[in-house]
PDB file of C-alpha atoms in Angstrom:
ATOM      1  CA  MET A   1       0.000   0.000   0.000  1.00 48.00           C
ATOM      2  CA  ILE A   2       1.357   3.356  -1.009  1.00 56.00           C
ATOM      3  CA  PRO A   3       1.629   5.707   2.019  1.00 56.00           C
ATOM      4  CA  ALA A   4      -0.387   8.898   1.906  1.00 61.00           C
ATOM      5  CA  LYS A   5       1.517  11.914   0.717  1.00 66.00           C
ATOM      6  CA  PRO A   6       1.866  14.549   3.468  1.00 67.00           C
ATOM      7  CA  THR A   7       0.198  17.882   2.877  1.00 55.00           C
ATOM      8  CA  GLU A   8       2.692  20.471   1.750  1.00 59.00           C
ATOM      9  CA  PHE A   9       2.352  24.096   2.858  1.00 52.00           C
ATOM     10  CA  LYS A  10       4.438  26.967   1.535  1.00 56.00           C
ATOM     11  CA  ILE A  11       3.987  29.682   4.154  1.00 59.00           C
ATOM     12  CA  GLY A  12       7.249  31.596   4.164  1.00 61.00           C
ATOM     13  CA  LEU A  13       5.448  34.919   4.533  1.00 64.00           C
ATOM     14  CA  PHE A  14       3.719  33.689   7.695  1.00 64.00           C
ATOM     15  CA  THR A  15       6.674  32.228   9.572  1.00 64.00           C
ATOM     16  CA  ASP A  16       6.701  35.393  11.720  1.00 75.00           C
ATOM     17  CA  LEU A  17       3.158  36.107  12.909  1.00 83.00           C
ATOM     18  CA  ALA A  18       4.388  39.073  14.969  1.00 83.00           C
ATOM     19  CA  ARG A  19       4.755  41.112  11.772  1.00 86.00           C
ATOM     20  CA  TRP A  20       1.157  40.343  10.824  1.00 87.00           C
ATOM     21  CA  ARG A  21      -0.023  41.264  14.326  1.00 88.00           C
ATOM     22  CA  ALA A  22       1.685  44.608  13.745  1.00 88.00           C
ATOM     23  CA  PHE A  23      -0.054  44.894  10.357  1.00 89.00           C
ATOM     24  CA  VAL A  24      -3.494  44.321  11.946  1.00 89.00           C
ATOM     25  CA  ALA A  25      -2.787  46.702  14.852  1.00 88.00           C
ATOM     26  CA  ILE A  26      -1.723  49.515  12.499  1.00 90.00           C
ATOM     27  CA  GLY A  27      -4.727  48.826  10.264  1.00 90.00           C
ATOM     28  CA  GLU A  28      -7.169  49.011  13.161  1.00 87.00           C
ATOM     29  CA  LEU A  29      -5.627  51.984  14.963  1.00 88.00           C
ATOM     30  CA  GLY A  30      -4.596  53.962  11.877  1.00 89.00           C
ATOM     31  CA  SER A  31      -1.363  55.074  13.463  1.00 89.00           C
ATOM     32  CA  LEU A  32       2.140  53.676  13.870  1.00 88.00           C
ATOM     33  CA  THR A  33       2.460  55.443  17.226  1.00 88.00           C
ATOM     34  CA  ARG A  34      -0.781  54.025  18.616  1.00 86.00           C
ATOM     35  CA  ALA A  35       0.046  50.554  17.341  1.00 87.00           C
ATOM     36  CA  ALA A  36       3.442  50.688  19.059  1.00 86.00           C
ATOM     37  CA  LEU A  37       1.768  51.661  22.344  1.00 84.00           C
ATOM     38  CA  PHE A  38      -0.771  48.858  21.960  1.00 81.00           C
ATOM     39  CA  LEU A  39       1.899  46.253  21.206  1.00 82.00           C
ATOM     40  CA  ASP A  40       4.282  47.586  23.875  1.00 80.00           C
ATOM     41  CA  CYS A  41       7.123  47.871  21.402  1.00 82.00           C
ATOM     42  CA  ASN A  42       9.474  50.499  20.066  1.00 86.00           C
ATOM     43  CA  GLN A  43       8.028  52.544  17.197  1.00 88.00           C
ATOM     44  CA  SER A  44      11.200  52.286  15.125  1.00 88.00           C
ATOM     45  CA  LEU A  45      11.166  48.493  15.530  1.00 88.00           C
ATOM     46  CA  LEU A  46       7.542  48.397  14.408  1.00 88.00           C
ATOM     47  CA  SER A  47       8.399  50.530  11.389  1.00 90.00           C
ATOM     48  CA  ARG A  48      11.202  48.146  10.441  1.00 89.00           C
ATOM     49  CA  GLN A  49       8.874  45.146  10.788  1.00 88.00           C
ATOM     50  CA  LEU A  50       6.396  46.827   8.471  1.00 90.00           C
ATOM     51  CA  ASN A  51       9.107  47.643   5.933  1.00 90.00           C
ATOM     52  CA  VAL A  52      10.249  44.001   5.917  1.00 88.00           C
ATOM     53  CA  LEU A  53       6.653  42.822   5.518  1.00 88.00           C
ATOM     54  CA  GLU A  54       5.997  45.170   2.587  1.00 89.00           C
ATOM     55  CA  ARG A  55       9.262  44.120   0.946  1.00 88.00           C
ATOM     56  CA  ASP A  56       8.366  40.436   1.310  1.00 87.00           C
ATOM     57  CA  CYS A  57       4.874  41.083  -0.054  1.00 87.00           C
ATOM     58  CA  GLY A  58       6.244  43.098  -2.948  1.00 88.00           C
ATOM     59  CA  ALA A  59       3.626  45.799  -2.387  1.00 89.00           C
ATOM     60  CA  ARG A  60       2.795  48.709  -0.101  1.00 91.00           C
ATOM     61  CA  LEU A  61       0.314  47.704   2.592  1.00 92.00           C
ATOM     62  CA  PHE A  62      -0.361  51.244   3.827  1.00 91.00           C
ATOM     63  CA  ASN A  63      -0.597  54.741   2.455  1.00 91.00           C
ATOM     64  CA  ARG A  64       1.007  57.337   4.699  1.00 86.00           C
ATOM     65  CA  THR A  65      -1.215  60.419   5.099  1.00 84.00           C
ATOM     66  CA  GLY A  66      -1.188  63.544   7.226  1.00 80.00           C
ATOM     67  CA  ARG A  67      -3.744  61.876   9.507  1.00 82.00           C
ATOM     68  CA  GLY A  68      -1.798  58.636   9.968  1.00 86.00           C
ATOM     69  CA  MET A  69      -1.768  55.304   8.142  1.00 89.00           C
ATOM     70  CA  GLU A  70      -4.466  54.019   5.784  1.00 92.00           C
ATOM     71  CA  LEU A  71      -4.640  50.545   4.287  1.00 92.00           C
ATOM     72  CA  SER A  72      -3.618  50.470   0.636  1.00 92.00           C
ATOM     73  CA  GLU A  73      -5.635  48.523  -1.899  1.00 92.00           C
ATOM     74  CA  THR A  74      -3.409  45.495  -1.298  1.00 92.00           C
ATOM     75  CA  GLY A  75      -3.655  45.983   2.466  1.00 91.00           C
ATOM     76  CA  GLN A  76      -7.450  46.085   2.289  1.00 91.00           C
ATOM     77  CA  GLN A  77      -7.503  42.823   0.342  1.00 91.00           C
ATOM     78  CA  LEU A  78      -5.323  41.122   2.948  1.00 90.00           C
ATOM     79  CA  PHE A  79      -6.664  42.646   6.156  1.00 89.00           C
ATOM     80  CA  SER A  80      -9.743  40.515   6.920  1.00 88.00           C
ATOM     81  CA  ARG A  81      -8.004  37.282   5.885  1.00 89.00           C
ATOM     82  CA  VAL A  82      -4.927  37.990   8.020  1.00 88.00           C
ATOM     83  CA  LYS A  83      -7.108  38.965  10.976  1.00 86.00           C
ATOM     84  CA  ALA A  84      -9.019  35.692  10.675  1.00 85.00           C
ATOM     85  CA  LEU A  85      -5.736  33.767  10.502  1.00 86.00           C
ATOM     86  CA  LEU A  86      -4.440  35.430  13.674  1.00 84.00           C
ATOM     87  CA  ALA A  87      -7.741  34.778  15.464  1.00 80.00           C
ATOM     88  CA  GLU A  88      -7.497  31.093  14.551  1.00 81.00           C
ATOM     89  CA  ALA A  89      -3.877  30.972  15.765  1.00 81.00           C
ATOM     90  CA  ASP A  90      -4.935  32.587  19.037  1.00 76.00           C
ATOM     91  CA  GLN A  91      -7.748  30.063  19.457  1.00 72.00           C
ATOM     92  CA  ILE A  92      -5.356  27.158  18.825  1.00 75.00           C
ATOM     93  CA  GLU A  93      -3.035  28.504  21.521  1.00 71.00           C
ATOM     94  CA  GLN A  94      -5.927  28.779  23.985  1.00 67.00           C
ATOM     95  CA  ASP A  95      -7.031  25.221  23.161  1.00 67.00           C
ATOM     96  CA  ILE A  96      -3.498  23.930  23.716  1.00 68.00           C
ATOM     97  CA  ARG A  97      -3.201  25.703  27.057  1.00 63.00           C
ATOM     98  CA  GLY A  98      -6.591  24.323  28.085  1.00 59.00           C
ATOM     99  CA  GLU A  99      -9.611  25.969  29.646  1.00 54.00           C
ATOM    100  CA  SER A 100      -8.775  24.464  33.026  1.00 51.00           C
ATOM    101  CA  GLN A 101      -5.610  26.515  33.288  1.00 71.00           C
ATOM    102  CA  GLU A 102      -5.736  29.258  35.888  1.00 80.00           C
ATOM    103  CA  PRO A 103      -6.112  32.790  34.443  1.00 84.00           C
ATOM    104  CA  ALA A 104      -2.687  34.369  34.171  1.00 85.00           C
ATOM    105  CA  GLY A 105      -0.955  37.388  32.696  1.00 86.00           C
ATOM    106  CA  ARG A 106      -0.872  41.143  33.108  1.00 89.00           C
ATOM    107  CA  VAL A 107      -4.098  43.145  33.233  1.00 92.00           C
ATOM    108  CA  THR A 108      -3.812  46.922  32.828  1.00 93.00           C
ATOM    109  CA  LEU A 109      -6.450  49.069  34.550  1.00 95.00           C
ATOM    110  CA  GLY A 110      -7.030  52.741  33.677  1.00 95.00           C
ATOM    111  CA  VAL A 111      -8.817  54.575  36.464  1.00 94.00           C
ATOM    112  CA  LEU A 112      -9.623  58.052  37.767  1.00 91.00           C
ATOM    113  CA  PRO A 113      -7.854  59.147  40.978  1.00 88.00           C
ATOM    114  CA  SER A 114     -11.120  59.528  42.921  1.00 86.00           C
ATOM    115  CA  ILE A 115     -12.019  55.904  42.170  1.00 90.00           C
ATOM    116  CA  SER A 116      -8.489  54.520  42.326  1.00 90.00           C
ATOM    117  CA  GLN A 117      -8.010  55.235  46.024  1.00 83.00           C
ATOM    118  CA  THR A 118     -11.146  53.222  46.804  1.00 87.00           C
ATOM    119  CA  LEU A 119     -10.735  50.385  44.304  1.00 92.00           C
ATOM    120  CA  THR A 120      -7.040  49.630  43.806  1.00 93.00           C
ATOM    121  CA  ARG A 121      -6.038  48.187  47.173  1.00 93.00           C
ATOM    122  CA  PRO A 122      -8.966  45.748  47.614  1.00 94.00           C
ATOM    123  CA  LEU A 123      -8.794  44.715  43.948  1.00 96.00           C
ATOM    124  CA  PHE A 124      -5.108  43.895  44.268  1.00 95.00           C
ATOM    125  CA  ALA A 125      -5.803  41.912  47.459  1.00 95.00           C
ATOM    126  CA  ARG A 126      -8.595  39.895  45.832  1.00 94.00           C
ATOM    127  CA  LEU A 127      -6.566  39.112  42.716  1.00 95.00           C
ATOM    128  CA  ARG A 128      -3.555  38.082  44.785  1.00 93.00           C
ATOM    129  CA  LYS A 129      -5.762  35.765  46.854  1.00 94.00           C
ATOM    130  CA  ASN A 130      -8.019  34.308  44.134  1.00 94.00           C
ATOM    131  CA  TRP A 131      -5.904  34.607  40.971  1.00 93.00           C
ATOM    132  CA  PRO A 132      -2.226  34.822  41.974  1.00 93.00           C
ATOM    133  CA  GLN A 133      -1.035  34.379  38.376  1.00 91.00           C
ATOM    134  CA  ILE A 134      -2.679  37.680  37.340  1.00 93.00           C
ATOM    135  CA  LYS A 135      -0.425  40.726  37.557  1.00 92.00           C
ATOM    136  CA  LEU A 136      -2.173  44.075  37.930  1.00 94.00           C
ATOM    137  CA  LYS A 137      -0.890  47.277  36.317  1.00 93.00           C
ATOM    138  CA  ILE A 138      -2.560  50.573  37.258  1.00 94.00           C
ATOM    139  CA  LEU A 139      -2.604  53.706  35.096  1.00 94.00           C
ATOM    140  CA  GLU A 140      -4.180  56.615  36.964  1.00 92.00           C
ATOM    141  CA  GLY A 141      -5.179  59.755  35.093  1.00 88.00           C
ATOM    142  CA  SER A 142      -7.811  62.317  34.208  1.00 83.00           C
ATOM    143  CA  SER A 143     -10.975  61.323  32.374  1.00 83.00           C
ATOM    144  CA  GLY A 144      -9.467  62.524  29.094  1.00 83.00           C
ATOM    145  CA  GLN A 145      -6.332  60.465  29.622  1.00 88.00           C
ATOM    146  CA  VAL A 146      -8.261  57.318  30.542  1.00 90.00           C
ATOM    147  CA  GLU A 147     -10.467  57.758  27.463  1.00 87.00           C
ATOM    148  CA  GLU A 148      -7.347  58.074  25.298  1.00 87.00           C
ATOM    149  CA  TRP A 149      -5.745  54.991  26.853  1.00 88.00           C
ATOM    150  CA  LEU A 150      -8.943  53.046  26.221  1.00 88.00           C
ATOM    151  CA  ALA A 151      -9.102  54.177  22.588  1.00 83.00           C
ATOM    152  CA  ASP A 152      -5.435  53.273  22.067  1.00 79.00           C
ATOM    153  CA  ALA A 153      -5.880  49.936  23.885  1.00 80.00           C
ATOM    154  CA  ARG A 154      -3.132  50.861  26.337  1.00 85.00           C
ATOM    155  CA  VAL A 155      -5.468  49.650  29.077  1.00 91.00           C
ATOM    156  CA  ASP A 156      -7.527  46.465  29.163  1.00 91.00           C
ATOM    157  CA  ILE A 157     -10.147  47.865  31.550  1.00 94.00           C
ATOM    158  CA  ALA A 158     -11.186  51.485  32.104  1.00 95.00           C
ATOM    159  CA  ILE A 159     -13.233  52.787  35.045  1.00 94.00           C
ATOM    160  CA  LEU A 160     -14.860  56.125  34.219  1.00 91.00           C
ATOM    161  CA  TYR A 161     -17.567  58.545  35.267  1.00 90.00           C
ATOM    162  CA  ARG A 162     -20.482  59.046  32.896  1.00 88.00           C
ATOM    163  CA  TYR A 163     -22.888  61.945  33.374  1.00 84.00           C
ATOM    164  CA  SER A 164     -25.467  60.893  30.773  1.00 79.00           C
ATOM    165  CA  PRO A 165     -28.315  58.489  31.718  1.00 73.00           C
ATOM    166  CA  SER A 166     -27.362  56.249  28.780  1.00 80.00           C
ATOM    167  CA  LEU A 167     -23.972  54.593  28.468  1.00 82.00           C
ATOM    168  CA  PRO A 168     -21.889  54.070  25.339  1.00 78.00           C
ATOM    169  CA  GLU A 169     -22.129  50.630  23.811  1.00 76.00           C
ATOM    170  CA  HIS A 170     -20.079  47.875  25.463  1.00 80.00           C
ATOM    171  CA  GLU A 171     -19.877  49.686  28.827  1.00 87.00           C
ATOM    172  CA  ASP A 172     -21.232  48.289  32.099  1.00 89.00           C
ATOM    173  CA  ALA A 173     -22.809  50.452  34.784  1.00 90.00           C
ATOM    174  CA  LEU A 174     -21.179  49.599  38.113  1.00 92.00           C
ATOM    175  CA  ALA A 175     -22.748  52.137  40.432  1.00 90.00           C
ATOM    176  CA  ILE A 176     -24.690  55.380  40.710  1.00 90.00           C
ATOM    177  CA  VAL A 177     -23.061  58.039  42.871  1.00 89.00           C
ATOM    178  CA  ASP A 178     -24.404  61.346  44.176  1.00 91.00           C
ATOM    179  CA  SER A 179     -22.395  64.542  44.204  1.00 92.00           C
ATOM    180  CA  TYR A 180     -21.658  66.345  47.477  1.00 94.00           C
ATOM    181  CA  LEU A 181     -20.538  69.841  48.340  1.00 95.00           C
ATOM    182  CA  ILE A 182     -17.379  69.402  50.398  1.00 94.00           C
ATOM    183  CA  GLY A 183     -16.389  71.892  53.100  1.00 93.00           C
ATOM    184  CA  GLY A 184     -14.051  72.073  56.065  1.00 91.00           C
ATOM    185  CA  ARG A 185     -14.630  71.115  59.695  1.00 91.00           C
ATOM    186  CA  GLY A 186     -17.321  73.272  61.327  1.00 91.00           C
ATOM    187  CA  ASP A 187     -18.480  74.810  58.037  1.00 91.00           C
ATOM    188  CA  ARG A 188     -22.115  75.992  58.209  1.00 92.00           C
ATOM    189  CA  LEU A 189     -23.025  75.455  54.548  1.00 92.00           C
ATOM    190  CA  THR A 190     -22.122  71.756  54.584  1.00 93.00           C
ATOM    191  CA  ALA A 191     -23.395  71.073  58.114  1.00 92.00           C
ATOM    192  CA  THR A 192     -26.725  69.731  56.798  1.00 92.00           C
ATOM    193  CA  GLU A 193     -27.208  66.326  55.144  1.00 93.00           C
ATOM    194  CA  GLU A 194     -28.637  67.858  51.949  1.00 93.00           C
ATOM    195  CA  LEU A 195     -28.121  71.130  50.140  1.00 93.00           C
ATOM    196  CA  PRO A 196     -30.157  72.578  47.224  1.00 95.00           C
ATOM    197  CA  PHE A 197     -28.024  73.237  44.162  1.00 94.00           C
ATOM    198  CA  ARG A 198     -29.018  76.918  44.159  1.00 94.00           C
ATOM    199  CA  MET A 199     -27.002  77.340  47.384  1.00 94.00           C
ATOM    200  CA  LEU A 200     -23.840  77.045  45.278  1.00 94.00           C
ATOM    201  CA  ASP A 201     -24.508  80.575  43.990  1.00 93.00           C
ATOM    202  CA  ASN A 202     -21.269  82.616  44.300  1.00 93.00           C
ATOM    203  CA  VAL A 203     -19.689  79.990  46.568  1.00 93.00           C
ATOM    204  CA  PRO A 204     -15.886  79.855  46.050  1.00 94.00           C
ATOM    205  CA  LEU A 205     -15.232  76.504  44.410  1.00 93.00           C
ATOM    206  CA  ILE A 206     -12.305  74.340  43.465  1.00 91.00           C
ATOM    207  CA  VAL A 207     -13.310  72.904  40.094  1.00 87.00           C
ATOM    208  CA  PRO A 208     -11.550  70.806  37.453  1.00 84.00           C
ATOM    209  CA  SER A 209     -10.478  72.614  34.318  1.00 81.00           C
ATOM    210  CA  ALA A 210     -12.511  72.207  31.138  1.00 77.00           C
ATOM    211  CA  PRO A 211     -13.068  69.985  29.269  1.00 76.00           C
ATOM    212  CA  ASN A 212     -14.296  67.774  32.082  1.00 79.00           C
ATOM    213  CA  GLY A 213     -17.564  65.898  32.641  1.00 80.00           C
ATOM    214  CA  LEU A 214     -18.184  67.313  36.134  1.00 85.00           C
ATOM    215  CA  ARG A 215     -17.318  70.844  35.034  1.00 87.00           C
ATOM    216  CA  THR A 216     -19.730  70.572  32.105  1.00 87.00           C
ATOM    217  CA  ALA A 217     -22.509  69.250  34.375  1.00 88.00           C
ATOM    218  CA  LEU A 218     -21.943  72.032  36.921  1.00 90.00           C
ATOM    219  CA  ASP A 219     -21.967  74.771  34.283  1.00 90.00           C
ATOM    220  CA  SER A 220     -25.107  73.344  32.656  1.00 90.00           C
ATOM    221  CA  LEU A 221     -27.032  73.140  35.938  1.00 91.00           C
ATOM    222  CA  ALA A 222     -25.893  76.630  36.937  1.00 92.00           C
ATOM    223  CA  ARG A 223     -27.355  78.048  33.725  1.00 93.00           C
ATOM    224  CA  GLN A 224     -30.609  76.150  34.286  1.00 92.00           C
ATOM    225  CA  GLN A 225     -30.859  77.361  37.891  1.00 91.00           C
ATOM    226  CA  ARG A 226     -29.726  80.884  36.937  1.00 93.00           C
ATOM    227  CA  ILE A 227     -26.995  81.018  39.515  1.00 93.00           C
ATOM    228  CA  THR A 228     -23.357  82.039  39.239  1.00 92.00           C
ATOM    229  CA  LEU A 229     -20.605  79.533  39.835  1.00 90.00           C
ATOM    230  CA  LEU A 230     -17.468  81.099  41.269  1.00 90.00           C
ATOM    231  CA  PRO A 231     -14.348  79.065  40.432  1.00 89.00           C
ATOM    232  CA  ALA A 232     -11.822  80.210  43.023  1.00 90.00           C
ATOM    233  CA  ILE A 233      -9.234  77.859  41.571  1.00 90.00           C
ATOM    234  CA  GLU A 234      -9.076  75.284  38.780  1.00 89.00           C
ATOM    235  CA  ALA A 235      -7.340  72.096  39.856  1.00 85.00           C
ATOM    236  CA  ASP A 236      -7.452  68.587  38.432  1.00 81.00           C
ATOM    237  CA  SER A 237      -5.526  67.245  41.423  1.00 83.00           C
ATOM    238  CA  LEU A 238      -7.686  65.247  43.836  1.00 85.00           C
ATOM    239  CA  PRO A 239      -5.340  65.872  46.819  1.00 86.00           C
ATOM    240  CA  LEU A 240      -5.700  69.629  46.232  1.00 86.00           C
ATOM    241  CA  GLN A 241      -9.467  69.350  45.882  1.00 87.00           C
ATOM    242  CA  LYS A 242      -9.568  67.666  49.283  1.00 87.00           C
ATOM    243  CA  SER A 243      -6.916  69.650  51.159  1.00 87.00           C
ATOM    244  CA  LEU A 244      -7.956  73.225  50.313  1.00 87.00           C
ATOM    245  CA  PRO A 245     -11.521  73.017  51.725  1.00 87.00           C
ATOM    246  CA  ALA A 246     -10.040  71.805  55.003  1.00 79.00           C
ATOM    247  CA  SER A 247      -7.661  74.746  55.300  1.00 78.00           C
ATOM    248  CA  GLU A 248      -8.675  77.636  53.031  1.00 82.00           C
ATOM    249  CA  GLY A 249     -12.438  78.016  53.452  1.00 83.00           C
ATOM    250  CA  VAL A 250     -13.278  77.051  49.892  1.00 91.00           C
ATOM    251  CA  TYR A 251     -15.466  74.225  48.598  1.00 94.00           C
ATOM    252  CA  THR A 252     -15.409  71.480  46.018  1.00 93.00           C
ATOM    253  CA  VAL A 253     -17.902  69.018  44.504  1.00 93.00           C
ATOM    254  CA  LEU A 254     -17.011  65.343  44.803  1.00 91.00           C
ATOM    255  CA  PRO A 255     -18.656  61.955  45.251  1.00 90.00           C
ATOM    256  CA  LEU A 256     -18.720  60.761  48.851  1.00 88.00           C
ATOM    257  CA  HIS A 257     -16.318  57.873  48.297  1.00 86.00           C
ATOM    258  CA  SER A 258     -13.594  60.378  47.361  1.00 87.00           C
ATOM    259  CA  VAL A 259     -13.641  61.863  50.869  1.00 89.00           C
ATOM    260  CA  TRP A 260     -14.950  58.879  52.838  1.00 86.00           C
ATOM    261  CA  ASP A 261     -11.982  58.681  55.233  1.00 87.00           C
ATOM    262  CA  GLU A 262     -11.710  62.463  55.700  1.00 91.00           C
ATOM    263  CA  VAL A 263     -15.411  62.821  56.506  1.00 91.00           C
ATOM    264  CA  ALA A 264     -15.271  59.843  58.899  1.00 89.00           C
ATOM    265  CA  ALA A 265     -12.314  61.470  60.660  1.00 90.00           C
ATOM    266  CA  GLY A 266     -14.163  64.794  60.943  1.00 91.00           C
ATOM    267  CA  ASN A 267     -11.653  66.730  58.853  1.00 91.00           C
ATOM    268  CA  LEU A 268     -14.168  67.441  56.074  1.00 93.00           C
ATOM    269  CA  GLN A 269     -17.944  67.777  55.837  1.00 94.00           C
ATOM    270  CA  ALA A 270     -20.170  66.645  52.971  1.00 93.00           C
ATOM    271  CA  ALA A 271     -23.699  67.748  52.062  1.00 95.00           C
ATOM    272  CA  ARG A 272     -25.503  65.884  49.267  1.00 94.00           C
ATOM    273  CA  ILE A 273     -26.549  68.194  46.442  1.00 94.00           C
ATOM    274  CA  VAL A 274     -30.290  68.042  45.686  1.00 94.00           C
ATOM    275  CA  GLU A 275     -32.985  70.005  43.792  1.00 92.00           C
ATOM    276  CA  PRO A 276     -31.734  68.793  41.413  1.00 91.00           C
ATOM    277  CA  SER A 277     -29.421  66.013  42.450  1.00 88.00           C
ATOM    278  CA  MET A 278     -26.149  65.607  40.572  1.00 88.00           C
ATOM    279  CA  GLN A 279     -25.687  61.929  39.880  1.00 88.00           C
ATOM    280  CA  ARG A 280     -23.009  60.229  37.853  1.00 88.00           C
ATOM    281  CA  THR A 281     -22.556  56.628  36.774  1.00 91.00           C
ATOM    282  CA  ILE A 282     -19.360  54.721  37.410  1.00 92.00           C
ATOM    283  CA  ALA A 283     -18.887  52.706  34.223  1.00 93.00           C
ATOM    284  CA  MET A 284     -16.497  49.957  33.230  1.00 94.00           C
ATOM    285  CA  ALA A 285     -15.284  49.553  29.655  1.00 92.00           C
ATOM    286  CA  THR A 286     -12.983  46.939  28.194  1.00 89.00           C
ATOM    287  CA  ALA A 287     -10.667  47.542  25.273  1.00 82.00           C
ATOM    288  CA  ARG A 288      -9.819  45.341  22.329  1.00 68.00           C
ATOM    289  CA  THR A 289      -7.274  43.636  24.483  1.00 60.00           C
ATOM    290  CA  LYS A 290      -3.758  42.326  24.069  1.00 62.00           C
ATOM    291  CA  SER A 291      -3.840  40.690  27.490  1.00 63.00           C
ATOM    292  CA  PRO A 292      -5.114  37.144  28.119  1.00 67.00           C
ATOM    293  CA  ALA A 293      -8.896  37.220  27.809  1.00 80.00           C
ATOM    294  CA  ARG A 294      -9.478  34.937  30.770  1.00 84.00           C
ATOM    295  CA  ALA A 295      -7.331  37.127  33.009  1.00 89.00           C
ATOM    296  CA  VAL A 296      -9.265  40.233  31.976  1.00 90.00           C
ATOM    297  CA  LYS A 297     -12.583  38.440  32.575  1.00 90.00           C
ATOM    298  CA  ALA A 298     -11.452  37.348  36.041  1.00 93.00           C
ATOM    299  CA  ALA A 299     -10.464  40.935  36.884  1.00 95.00           C
ATOM    300  CA  THR A 300     -13.792  42.387  35.705  1.00 94.00           C
ATOM    301  CA  THR A 301     -15.669  39.784  37.759  1.00 94.00           C
ATOM    302  CA  GLU A 302     -13.733  40.806  40.878  1.00 95.00           C
ATOM    303  CA  ILE A 303     -14.466  44.479  40.148  1.00 95.00           C
ATOM    304  CA  HIS A 304     -18.205  43.758  39.955  1.00 93.00           C
ATOM    305  CA  THR A 305     -18.023  41.934  43.289  1.00 93.00           C
ATOM    306  CA  LEU A 306     -16.133  44.776  44.966  1.00 93.00           C
ATOM    307  CA  PHE A 307     -18.594  47.398  43.737  1.00 92.00           C
ATOM    308  CA  HIS A 308     -21.440  45.373  45.229  1.00 90.00           C
ATOM    309  CA  GLU A 309     -19.606  45.217  48.558  1.00 89.00           C
ATOM    310  CA  PHE A 310     -18.886  48.959  48.470  1.00 87.00           C
ATOM    311  CA  ALA A 311     -22.584  49.625  47.870  1.00 86.00           C
ATOM    312  CA  GLN A 312     -23.462  47.585  50.938  1.00 84.00           C
ATOM    313  CA  ALA A 313     -21.015  49.739  52.919  1.00 79.00           C
ATOM    314  CA  GLY A 314     -22.858  52.872  51.754  1.00 76.00           C
ATOM    315  CA  LEU A 315     -20.336  54.366  49.353  1.00 73.00           C
ATOM    316  CA  TRP A 316     -22.770  54.373  46.426  1.00 77.00           C
ATOM    317  CA  LYS A 317     -25.871  52.793  44.931  1.00 72.00           C
ATOM    318  CA  HIS A 318     -25.369  49.528  43.115  1.00 63.00           C
ATOM    319  CA  THR A 319     -27.075  49.561  39.709  1.00 62.00           C
ATOM    320  CA  ASP A 320     -29.537  46.907  38.600  1.00 50.00           C
ATOM    321  CA  LYS A 321     -27.308  46.140  35.627  1.00 46.00           C
ATOM    322  CA  ALA A 322     -24.299  45.679  37.877  1.00 42.00           C
ATOM    323  CA  GLU A 323     -26.375  43.525  40.219  1.00 41.00           C
ATOM    324  CA  GLN A 324     -27.091  41.115  37.395  1.00 39.00           C
ATOM    325  CA  ALA A 325     -23.481  40.876  36.188  1.00 38.00           C
TER     326      ALA A 325
END
């Protein structure tokens, strides 16, 4: 019996899948710089990989424009097929490693400072206890920075404030938080549990600089209520927003969890803003990720659990959507 002839594959162009991962990343992000950030590699190295790939293909895969990188006609023809090939290779790797394997790898979290101080320590403790093979990386920044990191896929998970009742697609609502006027010890204005928004008229405030979601919401409500907001100082620094009311007789607007310890210690006072209330949603978004999917899923599950526990402690209201997660 004649033995079966082995299948012959000629795949010289695909012996280095890293170059094709770079091709897909540049095609999706439209920028060599953003692709380098996403892949955690040097931009010059990525450029060289692309040059080698185009030379081997015998055609340009991208057109360089003033706005970045656009797929050429050849690149467009290859893009979906290469992406499917990489997805299949990724699936094969996951199958080989096995579903029973413990989630492992680095998960990068982008978070606002006012949420970070509440979330980071217990999240690290839970991951270390339940998923010791997961390594947590924290990037803390302003809302604009976190949005940019999410868009560039520099973070796997982003925790953000949203001021609109509806969330962008693919975001989960974790909690609903009220806004409070924060004053120093013994301050009369913040001595009550609740404070009508109109009482902020001509009150010296520490506010974040525009553009900022809270600043936009404050300005909009002030126009509706026909009152004058008086920014005494613009500061995006959370430590400044908390320290100046305690010492300088000015005020700021923050969620209660941002000043939980200071209020408990009696160093600051907090009055919930009502008529109308100023509520914001804490939302969680996940990026098109380069980290192990099972590790990211484990981290998001722990975040949901922590937010439920924080709600029980009184830091915020747990949303129905988060409750079902």
